[in-house]
């Protein structure tokens, strides 16, 4: 008897990033993409957000393959973390993504060898007797981007990956005819990119950006500094071509930018003559009008090259008259960081150009509403599951599909972990699996708990109070009364609040000691008493940290 197919996301629903989609039968499980999400400002100290891979660990015997649609971090960035959690049998990926993945695994020092197989639009991969996977080329902001067609005994599924329908792309054309043929043969479920579902019309072509960049280069009399995503290879190629046409040398700054450009040059996706490339040491040896700097930092990231340049922490310094191009739009949540960076640059005399009606400096790699309608018409699915987007984007995409005639009950606006089951061309909801966020901090690959994130939020917003005391556990007496140290309060109230907080802690400690309390009981009493007092006086709830010492040196 043929097994039903379960379909669920470990990441990518209700968020922009960490795209990870699973397709499972009784005997086999495959993934499409394994991405990360970059942290917002409300996740202090977090480097990446990845999916919870527990379900994969518990079903590792069924895990047969990982398929990659393209080489962006929100689709491949989770691979090193996944490889540390569960053995990846084989990765099927486009040519450029293969190169980026190999570099990523080497950089992460993954010791276990992982088989990586290059695919193209003609590839057909058979997984056991459960899945037949084929591909169709799409246009996106990185070369070698594909959608995925998954044929099963229960029906056909299409997962678009990230795409836009660009009729004048930089690079190969979208395989509209192939996608239309798949739709005419019959598609049970379409899973489609929702990132721009709020924008009406069509996403501008990537070639439109070149005209805006050229106009700025023609008017710039000093250095031109262009900041964009390191993985936006098509954009980088266009900027390089414009710079060389205007007689400028190109300097690449930022670790990720240097790595990606090096790999893309090696495989022919970016073409820069060696004579046109210089390093940061050589910038000062050329006239400002002969320099173009390409760097990371368009999202205001504090450790990226452009932010370090703005703070004076880089070999390259801002010079009055520099023209700085932000060839990107702020990711939701990064607007304040970008504004702060722009102000810092302008203060130093730079002329900052951002994407606007005056200058077309960025084109999204994702489809606007007319392209979403066209995708739905071409595929003509029986069922629809919007993906790759925040909840409001998924909801709007679902409403758009309903307006095109897909029945409301056949549209699934899901959360990560929600399971759909495809059985004999019929899809039903069938439960939920754990699919929490895992927060990665530095080299701690176990991830941080939500409680740690909450503690960091408290420290950031309300500060910290440490209460130090010395007791005699045998005599159940106080040797040294509580001493309070506060950090993160207004200087005008520090002295008064701290003094009275000490008095409150001393009184609470004296009241509890006759009862021969445990250390935990003492800590809870101090936390409660001091916390209530400070909140009453300051309307703040700082982190209270009691530190207990006794005369025997135990705590």
XYZ file of C-alpha atoms in Angstrom:
555
model
C 0.000 0.000 0.000
C 1.335 3.424 -0.956
C 2.146 5.689 1.987
C 0.539 9.143 2.292
C 2.924 12.097 2.037
C 3.295 14.476 4.981
C 4.293 18.065 4.187
C 5.484 20.555 6.808
C 7.914 23.404 7.392
C 10.579 23.518 10.088
C 11.207 27.149 9.100
C 10.054 29.744 6.576
C 6.435 30.242 7.646
C 5.539 33.355 9.614
C 9.056 34.721 9.064
C 11.461 35.837 6.358
C 14.321 33.359 6.541
C 15.374 29.853 7.684
C 13.449 28.193 4.870
C 13.341 24.443 5.583
C 10.537 22.331 4.070
C 10.042 18.607 4.710
C 8.281 15.908 2.652
C 7.827 12.567 4.352
C 6.438 9.083 3.701
C 6.505 6.013 5.941
C 9.989 5.151 4.639
C 11.589 8.352 3.343
C 12.057 12.003 4.267
C 13.543 14.719 2.083
C 14.182 18.407 2.766
C 14.002 21.349 0.403
C 16.444 24.030 1.635
C 18.073 24.479 5.045
C 18.359 28.161 5.829
C 19.036 30.509 8.714
C 17.327 33.700 9.800
C 19.372 36.692 10.834
C 18.407 38.124 14.225
C 16.373 41.274 14.703
C 17.338 44.001 17.180
C 15.209 42.313 19.885
C 17.540 39.288 19.980
C 20.665 40.665 21.700
C 23.798 38.575 21.321
C 22.208 36.157 18.852
C 24.151 35.448 15.652
C 21.658 33.191 13.847
C 18.205 31.725 14.297
C 17.880 28.155 13.008
C 15.082 25.555 13.068
C 14.733 22.950 15.772
C 16.052 19.771 14.124
C 14.726 17.399 16.826
C 12.159 15.817 14.491
C 14.914 15.048 11.977
C 17.096 13.541 14.715
C 14.210 11.299 15.780
C 13.627 10.213 12.159
C 17.232 10.133 10.945
C 16.852 6.656 9.446
C 14.270 8.045 7.000
C 16.282 11.131 5.992
C 17.337 10.505 2.383
C 18.384 13.845 0.802
C 18.560 17.630 1.034
C 17.601 19.621 -2.089
C 18.727 23.253 -2.433
C 16.893 25.790 -4.612
C 19.645 28.464 -4.627
C 22.625 29.790 -2.687
C 21.212 32.499 -0.415
C 21.865 32.235 3.331
C 18.179 31.889 4.172
C 18.249 28.678 2.115
C 21.730 27.224 2.740
C 22.959 28.938 5.924
C 21.581 26.219 8.209
C 23.491 23.360 6.531
C 26.486 23.383 8.947
C 24.106 23.313 11.939
C 22.006 20.577 10.336
C 25.174 18.546 9.644
C 26.096 18.724 13.341
C 22.626 17.499 14.315
C 22.037 14.671 11.854
C 24.009 12.949 9.107
C 23.081 14.436 5.709
C 23.117 11.541 3.180
C 23.450 13.751 0.076
C 22.924 17.370 -0.948
C 21.564 18.136 -4.428
C 22.195 21.770 -5.372
C 22.781 24.081 -8.363
C 26.369 24.745 -9.428
C 26.918 28.044 -7.594
C 25.142 26.833 -4.466
C 27.361 23.718 -4.472
C 30.459 25.913 -4.382
C 29.061 28.114 -1.612
C 28.011 25.075 0.440
C 31.450 23.453 0.138
C 33.089 26.659 1.348
C 30.568 26.963 4.177
C 31.199 23.398 5.376
C 34.973 23.921 5.246
C 34.648 27.200 7.142
C 32.534 25.472 9.808
C 35.103 22.634 10.014
C 32.544 19.907 9.422
C 34.674 16.765 9.551
C 32.165 14.227 8.259
C 32.314 14.215 4.430
C 28.986 15.073 2.810
C 28.212 14.046 -0.754
C 27.255 17.109 -2.819
C 25.737 16.540 -6.269
C 25.310 19.326 -8.821
C 21.903 19.644 -10.492
C 20.469 21.697 -13.350
C 17.087 22.076 -15.013
C 17.473 18.714 -16.763
C 18.214 16.737 -13.598
C 15.743 14.137 -12.349
C 16.455 12.559 -8.958
C 14.632 9.445 -7.760
C 14.530 8.902 -3.988
C 13.736 5.263 -3.136
C 10.262 4.473 -4.467
C 8.706 7.565 -2.867
C 9.876 10.758 -4.584
C 10.910 11.830 -8.071
C 12.378 15.326 -7.983
C 12.884 17.578 -11.012
C 13.666 21.263 -11.445
C 12.779 24.390 -13.429
C 14.930 27.506 -13.682
C 13.606 30.728 -12.125
C 14.965 34.274 -12.059
C 16.150 35.651 -8.721
C 18.873 37.973 -7.385
C 21.454 35.171 -7.468
C 22.365 32.974 -10.457
C 21.378 29.308 -10.598
C 18.003 29.562 -8.852
C 15.449 26.779 -9.332
C 11.967 25.738 -8.379
C 11.375 22.125 -7.405
C 8.782 19.655 -8.678
C 8.200 16.650 -6.391
C 6.254 13.767 -7.909
C 4.892 11.138 -5.526
C 2.452 8.254 -5.856
C -0.105 10.433 -4.073
C 0.245 13.500 -6.290
C 2.488 16.328 -7.511
C 3.921 19.156 -5.397
C 5.669 22.271 -6.696
C 7.834 24.403 -4.386
C 8.879 27.577 -6.193
C 11.895 28.579 -4.109
C 12.569 32.334 -4.220
C 11.720 33.818 -7.599
C 10.502 36.759 -9.594
C 9.294 36.687 -13.183
C 11.901 38.966 -14.760
C 11.510 39.104 -18.537
C 14.776 41.047 -18.992
C 16.998 39.304 -16.443
C 20.723 39.432 -15.856
C 21.445 35.840 -16.864
C 19.273 32.947 -18.103
C 15.530 33.214 -18.602
C 12.794 31.914 -16.312
C 11.593 28.566 -17.741
C 7.979 29.651 -18.017
C 7.186 27.060 -20.698
C 8.421 24.187 -18.550
C 6.457 25.425 -15.536
C 3.320 25.819 -17.649
C 3.710 22.252 -18.965
C 3.910 20.926 -15.386
C 0.746 22.842 -14.597
C -1.078 21.430 -17.609
C -0.145 17.913 -16.519
C -1.732 18.603 -13.142
C -0.385 19.932 -9.831
C -1.950 19.004 -6.507
C -0.104 21.447 -4.223
C 1.702 24.703 -4.982
C 4.023 26.135 -2.325
C 4.966 29.646 -3.419
C 7.180 32.576 -2.318
C 5.125 35.233 -0.475
C 7.791 37.809 0.454
C 6.352 40.652 -1.673
C 2.672 39.707 -1.378
C 1.924 43.209 -0.062
C 3.185 44.932 -3.225
C 0.887 45.366 -6.214
C 2.151 45.171 -9.791
C 5.432 43.657 -10.963
C 8.839 43.695 -9.278
C 11.172 45.893 -11.388
C 13.709 44.106 -13.546
C 17.273 43.801 -12.280
C 18.438 45.607 -15.430
C 16.544 48.753 -14.286
C 18.978 49.083 -11.367
C 21.919 49.526 -13.712
C 20.497 52.770 -15.107
C 20.233 54.279 -11.615
C 23.769 53.206 -10.719
C 25.170 54.584 -13.987
C 23.576 57.976 -13.356
C 25.257 58.245 -9.952
C 28.657 57.153 -11.270
C 28.495 59.786 -14.018
C 27.976 62.587 -11.468
C 30.368 61.342 -8.757
C 33.693 63.227 -8.596
C 35.233 61.326 -5.683
C 35.126 57.713 -4.500
C 31.973 55.639 -4.946
C 31.193 53.144 -2.168
C 28.464 50.618 -2.980
C 26.959 48.494 -0.226
C 24.715 45.534 -1.016
C 24.116 41.937 0.023
C 27.201 39.819 -0.560
C 25.041 37.119 -2.170
C 23.436 39.508 -4.674
C 25.813 38.382 -7.390
C 23.852 39.809 -10.323
C 23.915 43.249 -8.676
C 27.630 43.018 -7.930
C 28.369 42.133 -11.572
C 26.425 45.163 -12.794
C 28.179 47.537 -10.380
C 31.569 46.136 -11.412
C 30.780 46.652 -15.105
C 29.672 50.252 -14.508
C 32.759 50.989 -12.385
C 35.144 49.644 -15.044
C 33.318 51.575 -17.788
C 33.954 54.745 -15.759
C 37.654 53.973 -15.355
C 37.510 52.980 -11.685
C 39.418 50.300 -9.817
C 37.320 47.968 -7.676
C 38.080 47.183 -4.035
C 36.086 44.435 -2.274
C 35.596 44.790 1.512
C 33.857 42.570 4.053
C 34.597 38.912 4.759
C 31.408 37.513 3.246
C 31.678 39.787 0.202
C 35.290 38.738 -0.405
C 34.407 35.037 -0.063
C 31.344 35.128 -2.321
C 33.005 37.268 -5.012
C 36.035 34.971 -5.004
C 33.836 31.879 -5.499
C 31.647 33.609 -8.104
C 34.730 34.714 -10.076
C 36.156 31.207 -9.920
C 32.976 29.786 -11.485
C 32.496 32.608 -13.980
C 29.417 34.261 -12.457
C 31.283 37.507 -11.769
C 33.797 38.782 -14.305
C 36.375 41.265 -12.999
C 39.740 41.623 -14.760
C 42.623 41.146 -12.322
C 43.981 44.545 -13.383
C 40.783 46.218 -12.143
C 40.916 44.701 -8.641
C 42.835 46.333 -5.799
C 43.001 45.638 -2.066
C 42.311 48.105 0.749
C 46.027 48.950 1.082
C 46.097 50.242 -2.508
C 43.068 52.521 -2.245
C 45.202 55.445 -1.021
C 47.516 55.065 -4.026
C 44.815 56.073 -6.515
C 42.863 59.267 -7.100
C 39.447 59.259 -5.368
C 37.790 59.550 -8.800
C 39.425 56.251 -9.780
C 38.019 54.184 -6.897
C 34.891 52.060 -6.460
C 34.516 50.181 -3.182
C 32.089 47.268 -2.914
C 31.289 46.323 0.673
C 28.906 44.640 3.081
C 26.805 46.539 5.622
C 23.725 47.715 3.726
C 21.540 46.592 6.661
C 23.457 48.629 9.247
C 25.089 45.549 10.835
C 27.545 46.809 13.447
C 30.421 44.487 12.459
C 29.991 44.793 8.688
C 32.536 46.696 6.617
C 30.493 49.867 6.020
C 29.682 50.343 9.719
C 33.333 49.853 10.634
C 34.333 52.394 7.984
C 31.778 54.863 9.378
C 33.169 54.413 12.923
C 36.755 54.904 11.743
C 37.701 51.320 12.646
C 38.744 50.295 9.116
C 41.827 51.031 7.020
C 39.496 52.811 4.592
C 38.136 56.063 6.053
C 35.217 58.210 4.924
C 36.344 61.281 2.970
C 34.174 64.377 2.398
C 32.714 64.084 -1.077
C 32.460 60.266 -1.075
C 29.289 58.985 -2.746
C 27.757 56.030 -0.914
C 25.124 53.875 -2.600
C 22.856 51.641 -0.540
C 21.833 49.110 -3.189
C 19.232 47.383 -1.024
C 16.112 48.037 1.004
C 16.156 47.578 4.793
C 14.957 44.165 5.927
C 11.968 44.529 8.316
C 13.400 45.349 11.744
C 16.633 46.897 10.406
C 15.293 50.338 9.470
C 16.591 52.086 12.614
C 20.069 50.591 12.197
C 20.255 51.758 8.575
C 19.024 55.278 9.486
C 21.688 55.569 12.191
C 24.409 54.473 9.767
C 23.236 56.910 7.078
C 23.307 59.794 9.580
C 26.840 58.875 10.680
C 28.028 58.851 7.063
C 26.365 62.164 6.195
C 27.924 63.812 9.280
C 31.337 62.898 7.858
C 30.613 64.611 4.561
C 29.438 61.662 2.455
C 26.674 61.950 -0.135
C 24.396 58.991 0.588
C 22.095 57.621 -2.111
C 19.305 55.192 -1.213
C 16.698 53.418 -3.307
C 13.954 55.930 -4.133
C 11.801 57.322 -6.921
C 14.770 59.512 -7.892
C 17.257 56.640 -8.091
C 16.368 53.011 -8.798
C 19.185 51.388 -6.827
C 17.568 48.144 -5.751
C 15.226 45.579 -7.203
C 13.810 42.836 -5.035
C 14.417 39.221 -5.985
C 10.859 38.333 -5.003
C 7.532 38.472 -6.886
C 4.951 41.200 -6.459
C 1.228 40.464 -6.684
C 0.907 40.326 -10.472
C 3.747 37.776 -10.627
C 2.078 35.773 -7.855
C -1.138 35.753 -9.888
C 0.785 34.651 -12.966
C 2.453 31.824 -11.020
C -0.934 30.624 -9.764
C -2.385 30.750 -13.302
C 0.563 28.882 -14.823
C 0.561 26.112 -12.218
C -3.221 26.014 -11.679
C -2.927 23.942 -8.473
C -5.749 22.112 -6.735
C -4.380 23.140 -3.316
C -2.231 26.097 -2.300
C 0.159 26.736 0.603
C 1.823 30.181 0.679
C 5.334 30.095 2.162
C 8.541 32.148 2.428
C 7.077 35.075 4.375
C 5.721 36.655 7.536
C 2.174 35.761 8.533
C 0.532 38.832 6.984
C 2.296 38.052 3.686
C 1.098 34.445 3.766
C -2.457 35.599 4.526
C -2.480 38.123 1.672
C -1.082 35.525 -0.722
C -3.815 33.120 0.336
C -6.500 35.764 -0.261
C -5.032 36.465 -3.685
C -5.249 32.750 -4.561
C -8.854 32.632 -3.396
C -9.674 35.633 -5.622
C -8.318 33.596 -8.567
C -10.750 30.778 -7.881
C -8.978 28.374 -5.533
C -11.552 27.316 -2.908
C -10.989 28.745 0.580
C -10.875 25.266 2.108
C -8.054 24.314 -0.307
C -5.760 27.135 0.894
C -3.495 26.441 3.883
C -1.939 29.400 5.711
C 0.253 27.395 8.071
C 2.703 27.887 10.908
C 6.019 26.091 11.164
C 5.302 22.532 12.311
C 1.742 22.331 10.937
C 1.427 19.076 8.970
C -0.509 18.552 5.742
C -1.106 15.046 4.384
C -1.394 14.312 0.654
C -3.281 11.062 0.016
C -4.611 10.108 -3.410
C -4.614 13.741 -4.612
C -6.491 14.962 -1.512
C -4.830 17.185 1.122
C -5.964 17.395 4.736
C -4.572 18.884 7.926
C -3.061 16.238 10.190
C -1.561 17.642 13.347
C 1.569 19.473 14.397
C 5.205 18.663 15.159
C 7.603 20.755 17.327
C 9.238 23.471 15.241
C 10.584 26.045 17.679
C 13.291 28.638 17.059
C 16.847 27.813 18.123
C 19.039 30.838 18.886
C 22.737 30.465 18.077
C 25.205 32.541 20.096
C 28.858 32.356 19.010
C 30.122 28.776 19.043
C 27.346 27.432 21.264
C 25.632 25.121 18.786
C 23.152 23.831 21.378
C 21.339 27.135 21.050
C 19.922 29.494 23.644
C 16.595 28.965 25.352
C 13.835 31.553 25.180
C 14.468 32.164 28.900
C 18.021 33.368 28.133
C 16.682 35.729 25.485
C 14.140 37.099 27.998
C 16.931 37.622 30.549
C 18.924 39.587 27.989
C 15.894 41.722 27.230
C 15.487 42.479 30.944
C 19.159 43.436 31.253
C 18.900 45.658 28.176
C 15.698 47.429 29.249
C 15.688 47.437 33.049
C 19.238 46.797 34.212
C 20.556 44.550 36.973
C 20.671 44.551 40.766
C 23.105 42.301 42.642
C 22.463 41.705 46.345
C 25.539 40.371 48.209
C 25.222 38.976 51.743
C 27.180 36.781 54.178
C 25.437 34.398 56.562
C 26.252 31.669 59.075
C 24.260 28.612 58.063
C 24.908 26.730 61.300
C 23.706 29.555 63.520
C 21.208 30.788 60.921
C 22.410 34.353 61.432
C 23.433 37.306 59.276
C 27.189 38.055 59.409
C 27.355 40.891 56.859
C 24.112 42.706 55.996
C 23.092 42.831 52.292
C 25.018 45.160 50.019
C 23.259 46.223 46.786
C 25.034 47.000 43.517
C 22.857 48.424 40.733
C 23.664 48.813 37.048
C 21.424 50.311 34.408
C 19.458 52.839 36.505
C 19.272 56.590 36.097
C 22.094 58.291 37.998
C 19.631 60.670 39.663
C 17.890 57.847 41.552
C 20.769 55.437 42.081
C 21.836 56.518 45.562
C 18.368 56.777 47.068
C 17.006 53.555 45.537
C 20.107 51.519 46.315
C 20.212 52.634 49.955
C 16.582 51.768 50.564
C 16.874 48.537 48.561
C 19.624 47.478 51.003
C 17.363 48.265 53.928
C 14.530 46.260 52.337
C 16.822 43.280 51.678
C 18.224 43.411 55.249
C 14.748 43.389 56.760
C 13.604 40.503 54.537
C 16.738 38.511 55.398
C 16.345 38.997 59.148
C 12.707 37.888 58.960
C 13.500 34.647 57.119
C 16.708 33.526 58.871
C 15.053 32.216 62.076
C 13.228 29.636 59.916
C 16.546 27.968 58.896
C 15.870 28.534 55.174
C 17.673 26.912 52.241
C 19.743 29.022 49.875
C 16.951 28.917 47.275
C 14.412 30.131 49.822
C 16.695 33.023 50.802
C 17.216 33.965 47.146
C 13.487 33.917 46.406
C 12.706 36.082 49.450
C 15.378 38.635 48.472
C 14.267 38.674 44.816
C 10.644 39.260 45.785
C 11.287 41.943 48.401
C 13.873 43.941 46.448
C 12.025 43.523 43.156
C 8.759 44.866 44.573
C 10.493 47.855 46.179
C 12.405 48.816 43.030
C 9.325 48.492 40.839
C 7.322 50.676 43.234
C 9.993 53.376 43.128
C 11.132 53.202 39.488
C 8.440 51.324 37.504
C 11.267 49.039 36.371
C 11.769 45.306 36.849
C 15.545 44.759 36.777
C 17.139 41.348 37.037
C 17.697 40.638 40.750
C 20.759 38.452 41.430
C 21.212 37.436 45.086
C 24.755 36.272 45.910
C 25.030 34.374 49.222
C 28.276 33.604 51.027
C 28.648 31.864 54.383
C 31.477 31.642 56.850
C 32.220 28.057 55.757
C 32.734 29.163 52.168
C 29.625 27.422 50.829
C 27.044 29.125 48.648
